[in-house]
XYZ file of C-alpha atoms in Angstrom:
543
model
C 182.159 63.092 154.378
C 178.362 63.296 154.253
C 176.649 62.680 150.945
C 173.233 63.151 152.573
C 171.168 65.910 151.049
C 169.284 68.326 153.320
C 165.999 66.987 151.983
C 166.923 63.451 153.115
C 166.060 64.324 156.725
C 163.439 62.044 158.277
C 160.862 62.899 159.608
C 160.425 65.539 156.928
C 161.025 69.027 158.379
C 158.490 71.779 157.937
C 160.899 74.098 156.087
C 164.303 73.462 154.496
C 166.379 75.936 152.473
C 169.852 74.909 151.344
C 172.804 76.344 149.458
C 173.893 73.743 146.954
C 177.567 72.807 146.866
C 178.611 74.704 150.008
C 179.609 73.131 153.331
C 180.839 73.660 156.873
C 183.471 71.160 158.035
C 183.620 69.923 161.607
C 187.167 69.309 162.748
C 189.362 68.897 165.816
C 189.190 72.646 166.489
C 185.404 72.928 166.219
C 183.903 74.102 169.516
C 180.547 73.203 171.041
C 179.291 76.238 172.949
C 176.159 75.723 175.028
C 173.852 78.501 176.172
C 171.829 78.516 179.375
C 169.401 75.611 179.698
C 170.942 73.535 176.896
C 172.937 71.115 179.044
C 171.061 67.920 178.135
C 171.580 68.405 174.416
C 175.186 69.518 174.944
C 175.973 66.319 176.845
C 174.165 64.164 174.295
C 175.956 65.772 171.335
C 179.376 65.559 172.949
C 178.851 61.903 173.947
C 177.127 60.720 170.770
C 178.771 62.740 168.023
C 182.052 62.706 169.935
C 182.027 58.907 169.913
C 181.100 58.671 166.221
C 183.474 61.337 164.918
C 186.343 61.197 167.404
C 186.197 65.002 167.627
C 186.658 66.628 171.042
C 183.985 69.329 170.505
C 185.636 71.496 173.146
C 183.455 73.897 175.128
C 185.290 77.007 173.886
C 186.612 78.091 170.497
C 190.319 77.445 170.037
C 191.445 78.532 166.601
C 189.639 78.616 163.298
C 187.588 75.437 163.502
C 184.219 77.144 163.775
C 181.566 76.819 166.429
C 178.399 74.804 167.045
C 176.245 77.061 169.235
C 173.275 75.830 171.254
C 170.602 78.223 172.502
C 166.976 78.478 173.571
C 164.501 81.012 172.205
C 161.060 81.103 173.860
C 159.704 82.823 170.756
C 159.948 79.489 168.958
C 157.076 77.012 169.513
C 157.253 74.188 172.035
C 159.376 71.313 170.672
C 160.252 73.463 167.668
C 163.780 74.277 166.544
C 165.801 76.297 164.039
C 169.036 74.925 162.603
C 171.294 77.223 160.577
C 174.537 75.921 159.074
C 176.740 78.736 157.770
C 180.367 78.822 156.547
C 181.607 79.814 160.011
C 179.584 77.326 162.020
C 176.249 76.048 163.262
C 173.502 77.774 165.241
C 170.988 75.369 166.748
C 168.128 77.001 168.636
C 165.197 75.322 170.347
C 161.892 76.695 171.530
C 162.495 74.627 174.651
C 165.008 71.928 175.677
C 163.003 69.269 173.838
C 162.978 71.263 170.611
C 166.735 71.789 170.868
C 167.195 68.030 171.263
C 165.065 67.273 168.192
C 167.179 69.756 166.267
C 170.284 67.866 167.362
C 168.770 64.734 165.794
C 168.491 66.594 162.500
C 172.091 67.788 162.816
C 173.218 64.198 163.295
C 171.335 63.062 160.196
C 172.948 65.779 158.084
C 176.412 64.489 159.040
C 175.684 61.194 157.291
C 175.084 57.596 158.362
C 178.502 57.166 159.977
C 177.416 59.718 162.598
C 175.181 56.924 163.923
C 178.129 54.673 164.767
C 179.691 54.298 168.219
C 183.302 54.771 167.176
C 185.003 56.739 164.387
C 185.877 55.112 161.086
C 189.228 56.043 159.511
C 189.437 58.714 156.879
C 186.034 60.236 157.436
C 185.423 63.945 156.796
C 182.608 65.487 158.823
C 180.867 67.939 156.575
C 177.518 69.705 156.914
C 175.663 71.242 153.968
C 174.853 74.936 154.349
C 171.178 74.867 155.246
C 168.427 76.507 157.248
C 165.863 74.162 158.814
C 162.796 75.371 160.705
C 160.666 72.670 162.205
C 157.953 71.877 164.756
C 156.000 68.659 165.389
C 152.374 68.191 164.437
C 151.431 66.205 167.585
C 152.604 66.367 171.180
C 152.076 62.594 171.709
C 154.238 60.659 169.248
C 154.386 57.225 170.733
C 155.481 53.621 170.559
C 153.699 50.969 172.603
C 156.156 48.225 173.495
C 154.748 44.988 174.937
C 157.359 43.455 177.244
C 154.845 41.166 178.971
C 154.410 38.507 176.255
C 158.135 38.384 175.595
C 160.418 40.119 178.050
C 162.876 42.680 176.714
C 165.953 43.057 178.950
C 166.716 46.529 180.248
C 169.528 47.198 177.761
C 167.093 46.492 174.925
C 164.649 49.030 176.307
C 167.406 51.651 176.550
C 168.370 50.881 172.958
C 164.784 51.424 171.856
C 164.686 54.762 173.653
C 167.681 55.785 171.537
C 165.936 54.577 168.385
C 162.796 56.489 169.338
C 164.831 59.638 169.923
C 166.493 59.253 166.520
C 162.991 59.342 164.990
C 161.722 62.220 167.199
C 159.213 59.972 169.003
C 158.542 61.129 172.555
C 156.236 58.684 174.379
C 157.098 55.100 175.320
C 153.880 53.331 176.279
C 155.333 50.547 178.430
C 153.011 47.505 178.537
C 154.321 45.891 181.725
C 151.706 43.307 182.741
C 149.560 40.709 181.033
C 148.414 37.093 181.332
C 151.822 35.882 180.148
C 154.020 37.827 182.561
C 154.339 40.557 185.195
C 157.455 42.660 184.530
C 157.726 45.306 187.269
C 158.882 44.813 190.867
C 156.225 45.754 193.432
C 157.851 45.670 196.839
C 154.705 45.128 198.880
C 153.624 42.238 196.629
C 156.844 40.306 195.890
C 155.119 37.243 194.406
C 154.090 39.318 191.392
C 157.647 38.895 190.136
C 158.706 35.799 192.102
C 155.851 33.818 190.539
C 154.251 36.076 187.959
C 157.298 37.057 185.930
C 158.022 33.697 184.329
C 156.225 30.849 182.610
C 157.335 27.259 182.183
C 156.964 27.166 178.389
C 155.795 29.326 175.492
C 153.605 28.745 172.462
C 155.771 29.180 169.345
C 153.779 30.889 166.641
C 150.069 31.650 166.617
C 147.932 30.007 169.313
C 146.796 27.422 166.738
C 150.409 26.362 166.203
C 151.311 22.864 167.463
C 154.799 24.070 168.414
C 156.056 24.897 171.901
C 159.306 26.270 173.204
C 159.759 23.979 176.184
C 161.937 26.140 178.374
C 161.120 28.767 180.993
C 160.719 32.322 179.813
C 160.752 35.325 182.093
C 162.331 38.381 183.554
C 161.363 41.600 185.254
C 162.622 45.097 185.938
C 163.646 46.004 189.462
C 162.501 49.368 190.724
C 166.010 50.693 190.177
C 165.869 49.390 186.593
C 162.642 51.347 186.114
C 164.205 54.471 187.613
C 167.113 54.118 185.189
C 164.798 53.630 182.197
C 162.689 56.647 183.164
C 165.773 58.830 183.709
C 167.385 57.689 180.443
C 164.152 58.485 178.616
C 163.852 61.904 180.265
C 167.345 62.847 179.086
C 166.028 62.193 175.575
C 162.778 64.087 176.189
C 160.754 60.870 176.116
C 157.961 60.257 178.617
C 157.441 56.684 179.802
C 153.746 55.894 180.346
C 153.330 52.649 182.331
C 150.483 50.226 181.681
C 149.167 47.967 184.440
C 146.334 45.984 182.853
C 143.015 45.578 184.723
C 140.577 43.857 185.094
C 141.332 41.492 182.204
C 144.741 40.308 180.987
C 145.568 39.484 184.609
C 146.315 35.752 184.877
C 149.967 36.336 185.834
C 148.825 38.395 188.835
C 146.201 35.791 189.788
C 148.788 33.005 189.521
C 150.899 34.923 192.030
C 147.990 35.856 194.339
C 145.060 33.447 193.735
C 142.690 35.477 195.929
C 142.609 38.132 193.194
C 140.656 35.776 190.935
C 137.082 34.570 190.963
C 137.612 31.889 193.577
C 133.929 30.904 193.739
C 133.994 29.932 190.056
C 137.362 28.239 189.514
C 140.245 26.901 191.571
C 142.563 29.865 191.145
C 145.316 28.099 193.097
C 145.729 25.794 190.088
C 146.509 28.660 187.716
C 150.011 29.384 186.455
C 151.289 32.175 184.256
C 149.601 31.683 180.878
C 151.783 30.049 178.224
C 149.681 30.658 175.116
C 148.053 33.561 173.284
C 144.581 34.975 172.863
C 141.987 36.436 175.232
C 142.270 34.735 178.614
C 139.038 33.915 180.520
C 140.633 34.416 183.963
C 139.982 37.971 185.125
C 140.161 39.873 188.402
C 137.378 39.515 190.967
C 135.489 42.790 191.574
C 136.147 42.758 195.321
C 137.342 45.326 197.830
C 140.463 43.211 198.348
C 141.301 43.460 194.640
C 140.814 47.218 194.684
C 143.065 47.667 197.717
C 145.693 45.352 196.210
C 145.900 47.328 192.985
C 145.810 50.644 194.783
C 149.005 49.443 196.466
C 150.449 48.506 193.078
C 149.599 51.902 191.618
C 151.033 53.731 194.631
C 154.439 52.234 193.845
C 153.966 52.813 190.100
C 153.279 56.520 190.701
C 156.488 56.809 192.736
C 158.478 55.387 189.813
C 156.826 57.105 186.848
C 156.320 60.887 186.899
C 154.214 60.790 183.721
C 150.972 62.756 183.577
C 149.166 59.682 182.233
C 148.918 56.155 183.658
C 147.488 53.427 181.415
C 145.158 50.869 183.017
C 144.363 48.692 179.995
C 140.658 47.995 180.327
C 140.329 45.958 177.129
C 139.266 42.392 176.331
C 137.738 41.455 179.679
C 135.541 38.353 179.234
C 132.530 38.392 181.594
C 131.800 34.645 181.822
C 133.349 34.224 185.277
C 131.530 37.292 186.619
C 128.241 35.905 185.292
C 128.890 32.663 187.171
C 130.237 34.310 190.331
C 127.918 34.844 193.294
C 130.397 37.431 194.586
C 130.325 39.396 191.336
C 126.538 39.189 191.113
C 126.225 40.433 194.683
C 128.481 43.357 193.813
C 126.276 44.203 190.801
C 123.200 44.211 193.028
C 124.892 46.189 195.797
C 125.990 48.919 193.364
C 122.658 49.015 191.534
C 124.254 48.099 188.233
C 122.477 46.612 185.247
C 124.955 43.943 184.145
C 128.564 42.792 183.965
C 129.477 45.481 181.414
C 128.525 48.117 183.947
C 130.540 46.222 186.549
C 133.652 46.614 184.402
C 132.855 50.312 183.993
C 132.610 50.637 187.786
C 136.017 48.969 188.133
C 137.612 51.402 185.655
C 135.854 54.412 187.175
C 137.265 53.517 190.591
C 140.835 53.875 189.341
C 139.924 56.865 187.209
C 138.807 58.681 190.371
C 141.748 57.313 192.380
C 144.342 58.554 189.860
C 142.628 61.918 189.420
C 142.756 62.496 193.179
C 146.534 62.057 192.999
C 147.050 64.529 190.179
C 147.405 61.959 187.401
C 145.276 61.190 184.371
C 143.957 57.781 183.418
C 144.305 56.544 179.863
C 142.956 53.214 178.659
C 141.948 51.316 175.550
C 138.705 52.462 173.947
C 136.569 49.882 175.791
C 136.776 52.156 178.844
C 134.358 54.565 177.149
C 131.496 52.182 177.734
C 130.881 53.287 181.326
C 131.688 56.985 181.300
C 134.935 58.626 182.388
C 136.216 61.403 184.604
C 136.823 64.721 182.871
C 140.596 64.321 182.594
C 140.685 60.724 181.356
C 141.963 59.936 177.872
C 141.356 57.131 175.395
C 143.743 55.108 173.234
C 141.600 54.235 170.208
C 142.681 50.841 168.909
C 139.512 49.387 167.341
C 139.562 51.740 164.378
C 138.548 55.394 164.549
C 135.165 54.929 166.241
C 136.380 54.992 169.841
C 138.487 58.062 169.192
C 135.619 59.886 167.522
C 133.273 59.093 170.417
C 135.871 60.148 172.983
C 136.688 63.442 171.246
C 132.995 64.286 170.899
C 132.589 63.600 174.628
C 135.421 66.025 175.389
C 138.145 63.473 176.139
C 141.670 63.558 174.780
C 142.519 60.817 172.305
C 145.633 58.956 171.168
C 144.934 57.349 167.798
C 146.424 53.871 167.357
C 143.984 51.896 165.175
C 144.967 48.300 164.601
C 144.002 48.620 160.946
C 147.042 50.806 160.283
C 149.568 51.005 163.114
C 149.656 47.575 164.773
C 153.171 46.810 163.594
C 153.013 43.205 164.779
C 150.854 42.731 161.668
C 152.837 41.478 158.667
C 154.357 43.922 156.215
C 153.993 41.720 153.167
C 151.833 38.825 152.011
C 154.721 36.644 150.886
C 154.973 33.063 152.120
C 158.441 33.643 153.551
C 157.315 36.262 156.088
C 158.199 35.113 159.626
C 155.065 33.995 161.515
C 152.659 36.111 159.454
C 149.972 37.734 161.578
C 146.689 39.327 160.445
C 146.348 41.757 157.552
C 149.180 43.064 155.439
C 150.255 46.558 156.467
C 152.874 47.772 154.022
C 155.309 50.624 154.457
C 153.089 52.702 152.199
C 149.980 51.805 154.227
C 151.621 53.191 157.349
C 152.841 56.277 155.497
C 149.291 57.045 154.368
C 147.810 56.693 157.872
C 145.923 59.807 158.981
C 145.488 60.101 162.764
C 142.737 62.750 162.778
C 139.285 61.508 161.705
C 137.837 63.700 158.979
C 134.373 63.813 160.549
C 135.522 65.685 163.664
C 134.878 69.401 164.008
C 137.885 71.714 164.491
C 137.174 71.853 168.220
C 136.911 68.058 168.445
C 140.131 67.629 166.459
C 141.902 69.509 169.215
C 141.283 66.501 171.466
C 143.438 64.269 169.231
C 146.627 64.869 171.192
C 148.624 62.413 169.153
C 149.184 58.971 167.813
C 151.252 55.879 168.517
C 152.322 52.662 166.837
C 151.735 49.466 168.809
C 153.879 46.330 168.893
C 152.463 43.246 170.604
C 155.082 40.550 171.073
C 153.326 37.188 171.101
C 155.340 36.032 168.061
C 158.162 38.553 168.429
C 160.495 36.638 170.682
C 163.765 38.591 170.573
C 165.380 41.891 169.630
C 165.929 41.013 165.980
C 162.264 40.080 165.565
C 161.187 43.325 167.227
C 163.455 45.234 164.844
C 162.035 43.347 161.863
C 158.427 44.134 162.745
C 159.037 47.788 163.583
C 161.427 48.882 160.858
C 161.201 50.424 158.367
C 157.521 51.045 159.161
C 158.264 52.932 162.389
C 160.160 55.475 160.295
C 157.046 56.042 158.176
C 154.947 56.324 161.303
C 157.383 58.841 162.799
C 156.931 61.069 159.761
C 153.150 60.848 160.095
C 153.359 61.751 163.786
C 155.849 64.618 163.358
C 155.389 66.196 159.953
C 152.534 68.318 158.619
C 151.722 66.095 155.657
C 149.014 66.505 153.018
C 145.917 64.319 152.999
C 146.838 60.626 152.643
C 145.962 60.404 148.951
C 148.172 63.412 148.184
C 151.283 62.295 150.068
C 154.399 61.850 147.950
C 155.307 58.274 148.777
C 158.001 58.209 146.071
C 159.769 61.097 147.804
C 159.500 59.287 151.123
C 161.062 56.186 149.548
C 163.976 58.337 148.360
C 164.484 59.589 151.914
C 164.299 56.000 153.151
C 167.163 55.046 150.814
C 169.378 57.310 152.939
C 167.690 56.223 156.158
C 168.401 52.519 155.622
C 172.101 53.374 155.867
C 171.486 55.050 159.238
C 169.628 51.969 160.433
C 172.534 49.817 159.236
C 174.957 51.926 161.263
C 172.682 51.573 164.310
C 172.580 47.779 163.908
C 168.827 47.599 163.311
C 167.710 44.256 161.871
C 165.002 45.827 159.705
C 162.989 44.123 156.996
C 164.795 44.799 153.696
C 162.671 46.306 150.897
C 163.318 43.149 148.869
C 161.938 40.850 151.569
C 163.237 38.880 154.544
C 166.790 37.629 154.610
C 167.139 33.841 155.026
C 167.786 34.063 158.770
C 164.778 36.346 159.287
C 162.319 33.705 158.143
C 160.558 31.190 160.394
C 159.732 28.268 158.080
C 157.070 25.930 159.391
C 155.883 28.196 162.225
C 152.163 28.782 161.942
C 150.881 32.339 161.906
C 147.411 33.740 161.456
C 147.208 35.346 158.046
C 143.813 36.823 157.249
C 142.874 36.806 153.574
C 140.741 39.389 151.843
C 140.712 43.166 152.018
C 141.466 44.808 155.342
C 138.583 46.369 157.276
C 137.932 50.037 156.627
C 138.814 52.615 159.256
């Protein structure tokens, strides 16, 4: 039996009206009747709730067990839904298939935490409170950036995270697939990218200043069929996977595999291996025609695998020292009539901006890409505070707000000495809950360019699934509410009410097997004693 109250739903719905003390019971005779266009949610409910409850949820009514009806109503807004639980059954209606699916997530929450298990527990009674929920998301981009380059996450872990995202009504997985420390996606025309670039011989343990090393190979990659499976699994949950192939910086793994991609007139690129430590790597791509053609080939295969509107090209943290020393790079600057190396990076980004636009896709990159001007359809992920997002919106570009000051969830949640490998500023659960994605200084028209927000998780010191869970939860739940719900201004948000909803939500996370950070602090096995982090003292920078 559920003891979850209707107001315990997370993210907080727009409108909830309930009838106290009255219920509808799901039982062996309860039918699941699906209207036209509702097949994805029907299959998900039958598989997921069927496994948790042991109920058959037959496709037609057979007796007096009531009915769960699924339907679409185009009069409802996109991604919106209406859930009505009455004494005779449930009516779940979506404005589109995605909205219906998000409504199914709310239905699951109302059944109680045991509805999040994979097999039925004995003696459970499946009871729904009589309620009417009307809901619609605030943003159309509600994302999680998952870095699988620094530490590889096996395919099953990615699928698990897609389920966790769906449970929180998040709908964009920003998939960070390449970096200095590893190349994670099979490219058939360039096999060395994974043969050589997908593994490193050892790994720095802790912050880059740590004296500790894990002296064993680390690696892994996704085959193209793995990627197809991930994309299809996400699509069934109304999640878009946006791939990131990082250029022209963060590219040592690619250069280790194909040395001619690097600045060969400056360093011996044949001596490079996949980077085994953290920080900003000095080895960047050479601005040559060969490099452009090589990455065009990479992106051609990426576009075949990912149907997403957006493709992320990185564009951040590209040191220019090698270009300054490179006769080839300097000749390119002169040939193109550019002023300096910053304009050379802008030229590099603009090339792929134009290339993607010609193929019906849209480029998105970190806010450094603004520095050289962008094509009309390009978008910006604003990570260095609000400034990049404000500039992009004022220039007419769409923006995804993900400022490190609030939603870099690799940053520590607490300042205690027992936090595992503490990194950067403290970002508490309440800090994340009070994050506001839309800068106040934007005009109403400019605010329309803020298409959404995402939380980012970089995995330098997050070496396995439990550590990823610890860094993301419970803060990802707070972020999900910010991204979905129409909340008051940050200072007016009722954090105490959110904490009450989290008390119920922790039990759902327990049922899902999420190794979250407990409110009382890390459990003994979650700590990493003696592993150096990079705590930064003093107040955090202002947004």
